[in-house]
PDB file of C-alpha atoms in Angstrom:
ATOM      1  CA  UNK A  14       7.045   4.947   8.769  1.00 61.00           C
ATOM      2  CA  UNK A  15       8.610   1.512   9.317  1.00 70.00           C
ATOM      3  CA  UNK A  16      11.370   0.465  11.657  1.00 80.00           C
ATOM      4  CA  UNK A  17      14.962  -0.094  10.576  1.00 87.00           C
ATOM      5  CA  UNK A  18      14.542  -3.885  10.553  1.00 86.00           C
ATOM      6  CA  UNK A  19      11.667  -3.708   8.068  1.00 85.00           C
ATOM      7  CA  UNK A  20      13.541  -1.173   5.942  1.00 88.00           C
ATOM      8  CA  UNK A  21      16.618  -3.431   5.843  1.00 91.00           C
ATOM      9  CA  UNK A  22      14.444  -6.416   4.925  1.00 90.00           C
ATOM     10  CA  UNK A  23      12.915  -4.393   2.062  1.00 92.00           C
ATOM     11  CA  UNK A  24      16.408  -3.422   0.858  1.00 94.00           C
ATOM     12  CA  UNK A  25      17.534  -7.063   1.001  1.00 95.00           C
ATOM     13  CA  UNK A  26      14.430  -8.192  -0.894  1.00 94.00           C
ATOM     14  CA  UNK A  27      15.015  -5.577  -3.593  1.00 96.00           C
ATOM     15  CA  UNK A  28      18.706  -6.481  -3.872  1.00 96.00           C
ATOM     16  CA  UNK A  29      17.811 -10.175  -4.216  1.00 96.00           C
ATOM     17  CA  UNK A  30      15.127  -9.449  -6.774  1.00 96.00           C
ATOM     18  CA  UNK A  31      17.420  -7.248  -8.873  1.00 97.00           C
ATOM     19  CA  UNK A  32      20.168  -9.883  -8.793  1.00 96.00           C
ATOM     20  CA  UNK A  33      17.766 -12.672  -9.764  1.00 96.00           C
ATOM     21  CA  UNK A  34      16.379 -10.637 -12.662  1.00 96.00           C
ATOM     22  CA  UNK A  35      19.860  -9.366 -13.639  1.00 96.00           C
ATOM     23  CA  UNK A  36      18.773  -5.748 -13.230  1.00 96.00           C
ATOM     24  CA  UNK A  37      20.937  -2.832 -12.144  1.00 95.00           C
ATOM     25  CA  UNK A  38      21.043  -1.634  -8.532  1.00 96.00           C
ATOM     26  CA  UNK A  39      20.447   2.066  -9.192  1.00 96.00           C
ATOM     27  CA  UNK A  40      20.437   4.733  -6.490  1.00 95.00           C
ATOM     28  CA  UNK A  41      17.044   5.929  -7.781  1.00 95.00           C
ATOM     29  CA  UNK A  42      15.415   2.563  -7.098  1.00 96.00           C
ATOM     30  CA  UNK A  43      16.705   2.518  -3.535  1.00 96.00           C
ATOM     31  CA  UNK A  44      15.781   6.186  -2.967  1.00 95.00           C
ATOM     32  CA  UNK A  45      12.226   5.401  -4.067  1.00 96.00           C
ATOM     33  CA  UNK A  46      12.148   2.337  -1.798  1.00 96.00           C
ATOM     34  CA  UNK A  47      13.376   4.439   1.131  1.00 95.00           C
ATOM     35  CA  UNK A  48      10.604   6.977   0.536  1.00 95.00           C
ATOM     36  CA  UNK A  49       8.035   4.153   0.305  1.00 94.00           C
ATOM     37  CA  UNK A  50       9.285   2.950   3.713  1.00 92.00           C
ATOM     38  CA  UNK A  51       8.676   6.447   5.112  1.00 92.00           C
ATOM     39  CA  UNK A  52       5.064   6.596   3.919  1.00 88.00           C
ATOM     40  CA  UNK A  53       2.769   6.023   6.902  1.00 77.00           C
ATOM     41  CA  UNK A  54      -0.351   5.031   4.988  1.00 80.00           C
ATOM     42  CA  UNK A  55      -1.572   4.183   1.514  1.00 86.00           C
ATOM     43  CA  UNK A  56      -0.105   6.404  -1.178  1.00 92.00           C
ATOM     44  CA  UNK A  57      -0.492   6.929  -4.894  1.00 93.00           C
ATOM     45  CA  UNK A  58       2.184   7.715  -7.463  1.00 96.00           C
ATOM     46  CA  UNK A  59       1.566  11.473  -7.301  1.00 95.00           C
ATOM     47  CA  UNK A  60       1.962  11.513  -3.504  1.00 95.00           C
ATOM     48  CA  UNK A  61       5.174   9.516  -3.768  1.00 96.00           C
ATOM     49  CA  UNK A  62       6.515  11.807  -6.495  1.00 97.00           C
ATOM     50  CA  UNK A  63       5.714  14.903  -4.395  1.00 96.00           C
ATOM     51  CA  UNK A  64       7.369  13.415  -1.304  1.00 95.00           C
ATOM     52  CA  UNK A  65      10.538  12.601  -3.223  1.00 96.00           C
ATOM     53  CA  UNK A  66      10.631  16.068  -4.810  1.00 95.00           C
ATOM     54  CA  UNK A  67      10.084  17.693  -1.405  1.00 95.00           C
ATOM     55  CA  UNK A  68      13.295  16.013  -0.230  1.00 92.00           C
ATOM     56  CA  UNK A  69      15.134  17.666  -3.112  1.00 91.00           C
ATOM     57  CA  UNK A  70      15.735  14.384  -4.931  1.00 92.00           C
ATOM     58  CA  UNK A  71      14.578  14.479  -8.547  1.00 92.00           C
ATOM     59  CA  UNK A  72      13.473  11.399 -10.427  1.00 95.00           C
ATOM     60  CA  UNK A  73      11.107  11.271 -13.366  1.00 95.00           C
ATOM     61  CA  UNK A  74       7.553  10.036 -12.999  1.00 95.00           C
ATOM     62  CA  UNK A  75       8.418   7.256 -15.457  1.00 96.00           C
ATOM     63  CA  UNK A  76      11.178   6.066 -13.097  1.00 96.00           C
ATOM     64  CA  UNK A  77       8.714   6.075 -10.210  1.00 97.00           C
ATOM     65  CA  UNK A  78       6.089   4.138 -12.190  1.00 96.00           C
ATOM     66  CA  UNK A  79       8.679   1.600 -13.358  1.00 97.00           C
ATOM     67  CA  UNK A  80      10.156   1.203  -9.875  1.00 97.00           C
ATOM     68  CA  UNK A  81       6.733   0.763  -8.258  1.00 97.00           C
ATOM     69  CA  UNK A  82       5.941  -1.936 -10.838  1.00 96.00           C
ATOM     70  CA  UNK A  83       9.245  -3.570  -9.961  1.00 96.00           C
ATOM     71  CA  UNK A  84       8.572  -3.321  -6.196  1.00 97.00           C
ATOM     72  CA  UNK A  85       5.099  -4.788  -6.721  1.00 95.00           C
ATOM     73  CA  UNK A  86       6.487  -7.644  -8.806  1.00 95.00           C
ATOM     74  CA  UNK A  87       9.081  -8.292  -6.086  1.00 94.00           C
ATOM     75  CA  UNK A  88       6.244  -8.443  -3.491  1.00 90.00           C
ATOM     76  CA  UNK A  89       7.765  -5.548  -1.542  1.00 93.00           C
ATOM     77  CA  UNK A  90       4.773  -3.310  -2.221  1.00 93.00           C
ATOM     78  CA  UNK A  91       1.083  -4.199  -2.565  1.00 90.00           C
ATOM     79  CA  UNK A  92      -1.234  -2.437  -4.981  1.00 91.00           C
ATOM     80  CA  UNK A  93      -4.850  -1.697  -4.040  1.00 89.00           C
ATOM     81  CA  UNK A  94      -7.603  -0.394  -6.269  1.00 85.00           C
ATOM     82  CA  UNK A  95     -10.330   1.285  -4.270  1.00 80.00           C
ATOM     83  CA  UNK A  96     -13.222   2.084  -6.590  1.00 73.00           C
ATOM     84  CA  UNK A  97     -12.449   4.699  -9.234  1.00 75.00           C
ATOM     85  CA  UNK A  98      -9.565   6.216  -7.217  1.00 77.00           C
ATOM     86  CA  UNK A  99      -6.014   5.960  -8.551  1.00 86.00           C
ATOM     87  CA  UNK A 100      -4.096   2.825  -7.554  1.00 91.00           C
ATOM     88  CA  UNK A 101      -2.935   2.969  -3.941  1.00 90.00           C
ATOM     89  CA  UNK A 102       0.200   1.273  -2.655  1.00 92.00           C
ATOM     90  CA  UNK A 103       1.576   0.160   0.688  1.00 89.00           C
ATOM     91  CA  UNK A 104       4.631  -1.674   1.953  1.00 86.00           C
ATOM     92  CA  UNK A 105       4.039  -5.415   2.426  1.00 82.00           C
ATOM     93  CA  UNK A 106       5.792  -5.542   5.822  1.00 67.00           C
ATOM     94  CA  UNK A 107       2.745  -3.950   7.432  1.00 65.00           C
ATOM     95  CA  UNK A 108       0.492  -6.365   9.335  1.00 68.00           C
ATOM     96  CA  UNK A 109      -2.732  -7.658   7.851  1.00 72.00           C
ATOM     97  CA  UNK A 110      -5.599  -5.228   8.157  1.00 78.00           C
ATOM     98  CA  UNK A 111      -9.044  -4.479   6.813  1.00 84.00           C
ATOM     99  CA  UNK A 112      -9.937  -1.655   4.473  1.00 86.00           C
ATOM    100  CA  UNK A 113     -13.222   0.116   5.154  1.00 90.00           C
ATOM    101  CA  UNK A 114     -14.247   1.851   1.928  1.00 88.00           C
ATOM    102  CA  UNK A 115     -16.998   4.449   1.814  1.00 90.00           C
ATOM    103  CA  UNK A 116     -19.087   3.938  -1.299  1.00 89.00           C
ATOM    104  CA  UNK A 117     -20.177   7.601  -1.273  1.00 90.00           C
ATOM    105  CA  UNK A 118     -17.027   9.663  -0.748  1.00 89.00           C
ATOM    106  CA  UNK A 119     -14.377   7.025  -1.482  1.00 84.00           C
ATOM    107  CA  UNK A 120     -12.578   7.469   1.858  1.00 87.00           C
ATOM    108  CA  UNK A 121     -10.518   4.430   2.884  1.00 86.00           C
ATOM    109  CA  UNK A 122      -9.800   3.616   6.512  1.00 87.00           C
ATOM    110  CA  UNK A 123      -7.436   0.902   7.696  1.00 83.00           C
ATOM    111  CA  UNK A 124      -8.574  -1.150  10.673  1.00 86.00           C
ATOM    112  CA  UNK A 125      -6.687  -3.901  12.484  1.00 84.00           C
ATOM    113  CA  UNK A 126      -8.836  -6.737  13.730  1.00 86.00           C
ATOM    114  CA  UNK A 127      -6.709  -9.211  15.713  1.00 85.00           C
ATOM    115  CA  UNK A 128      -9.576 -11.687  16.069  1.00 89.00           C
ATOM    116  CA  UNK A 129     -10.176 -11.849  12.328  1.00 86.00           C
ATOM    117  CA  UNK A 130      -6.427 -12.025  11.602  1.00 81.00           C
ATOM    118  CA  UNK A 131      -6.081 -14.916  14.058  1.00 84.00           C
ATOM    119  CA  UNK A 132      -9.058 -16.668  12.460  1.00 86.00           C
ATOM    120  CA  UNK A 133      -7.645 -16.327   8.941  1.00 81.00           C
ATOM    121  CA  UNK A 134      -4.129 -17.252  10.065  1.00 80.00           C
ATOM    122  CA  UNK A 135      -5.558 -20.338  11.757  1.00 82.00           C
ATOM    123  CA  UNK A 136      -7.298 -21.541   8.599  1.00 84.00           C
ATOM    124  CA  UNK A 137      -5.594 -24.329   6.658  1.00 84.00           C
ATOM    125  CA  UNK A 138      -6.328 -24.887   3.004  1.00 85.00           C
ATOM    126  CA  UNK A 139      -5.228 -28.106   1.373  1.00 85.00           C
ATOM    127  CA  UNK A 140      -2.195 -27.666  -0.868  1.00 87.00           C
ATOM    128  CA  UNK A 141      -2.108 -23.910  -0.208  1.00 87.00           C
ATOM    129  CA  UNK A 142      -0.111 -21.761   2.192  1.00 80.00           C
ATOM    130  CA  UNK A 143      -1.524 -18.258   2.704  1.00 77.00           C
ATOM    131  CA  UNK A 144       1.045 -15.480   3.100  1.00 75.00           C
ATOM    132  CA  UNK A 145      -1.311 -12.545   3.636  1.00 74.00           C
ATOM    133  CA  UNK A 146      -4.914 -11.514   3.142  1.00 77.00           C
ATOM    134  CA  UNK A 147      -6.783  -8.455   1.951  1.00 77.00           C
ATOM    135  CA  UNK A 148     -10.264  -7.647   3.075  1.00 83.00           C
ATOM    136  CA  UNK A 149     -12.309  -4.789   1.687  1.00 85.00           C
ATOM    137  CA  UNK A 150     -15.512  -3.829   3.461  1.00 88.00           C
ATOM    138  CA  UNK A 151     -17.714  -1.434   1.523  1.00 89.00           C
ATOM    139  CA  UNK A 152     -20.274   0.763   3.223  1.00 92.00           C
ATOM    140  CA  UNK A 153     -20.941   4.319   4.333  1.00 95.00           C
ATOM    141  CA  UNK A 154     -18.557   6.268   6.573  1.00 93.00           C
ATOM    142  CA  UNK A 155     -19.758   8.244   9.599  1.00 94.00           C
ATOM    143  CA  UNK A 156     -19.357  11.621   7.850  1.00 94.00           C
ATOM    144  CA  UNK A 157     -21.470  10.547   4.866  1.00 94.00           C
ATOM    145  CA  UNK A 158     -24.080   8.989   7.188  1.00 94.00           C
ATOM    146  CA  UNK A 159     -24.402  12.310   9.061  1.00 93.00           C
ATOM    147  CA  UNK A 160     -24.597  14.206   5.761  1.00 92.00           C
ATOM    148  CA  UNK A 161     -27.335  11.846   4.521  1.00 91.00           C
ATOM    149  CA  UNK A 162     -29.358  12.358   7.730  1.00 90.00           C
ATOM    150  CA  UNK A 163     -29.132  16.129   7.412  1.00 90.00           C
ATOM    151  CA  UNK A 164     -30.307  15.960   3.795  1.00 87.00           C
ATOM    152  CA  UNK A 165     -33.300  13.819   4.792  1.00 86.00           C
ATOM    153  CA  UNK A 166     -34.310  16.305   7.505  1.00 83.00           C
ATOM    154  CA  UNK A 167     -34.360  19.224   5.037  1.00 77.00           C
TER     155      UNK A 167
END
């Protein structure tokens, strides 16, 4: 869940985007954005749909897909594709972090590495200004490593 400042910034970004594209400011779009702001980690469309339904607010899956595409285009939400799993989304206001992806079970863990973030932020590329970075590290999680050891012992 994000703070009120980040939520307001997301609302302002969506309002600006909709105005620039001459699109309607519908309550459904803002309800979906509010629910995205409440999500504490990566989420997929089904998780978002379930969370909205659990609040008693009904929108169609098509509206959610279209709004997520809109939020992604507006750079309010980032889309991640971790292996063969469904697309995962997260709010862009969250600080840069690494994604540790288990190649066996598909589990994704977010890790903040201030030293790496400072290194990347300190890099200057000619004629390019970086706004954020994504880093995916693929390997084997601790649970799968333990499972593999037990299988070898048998």
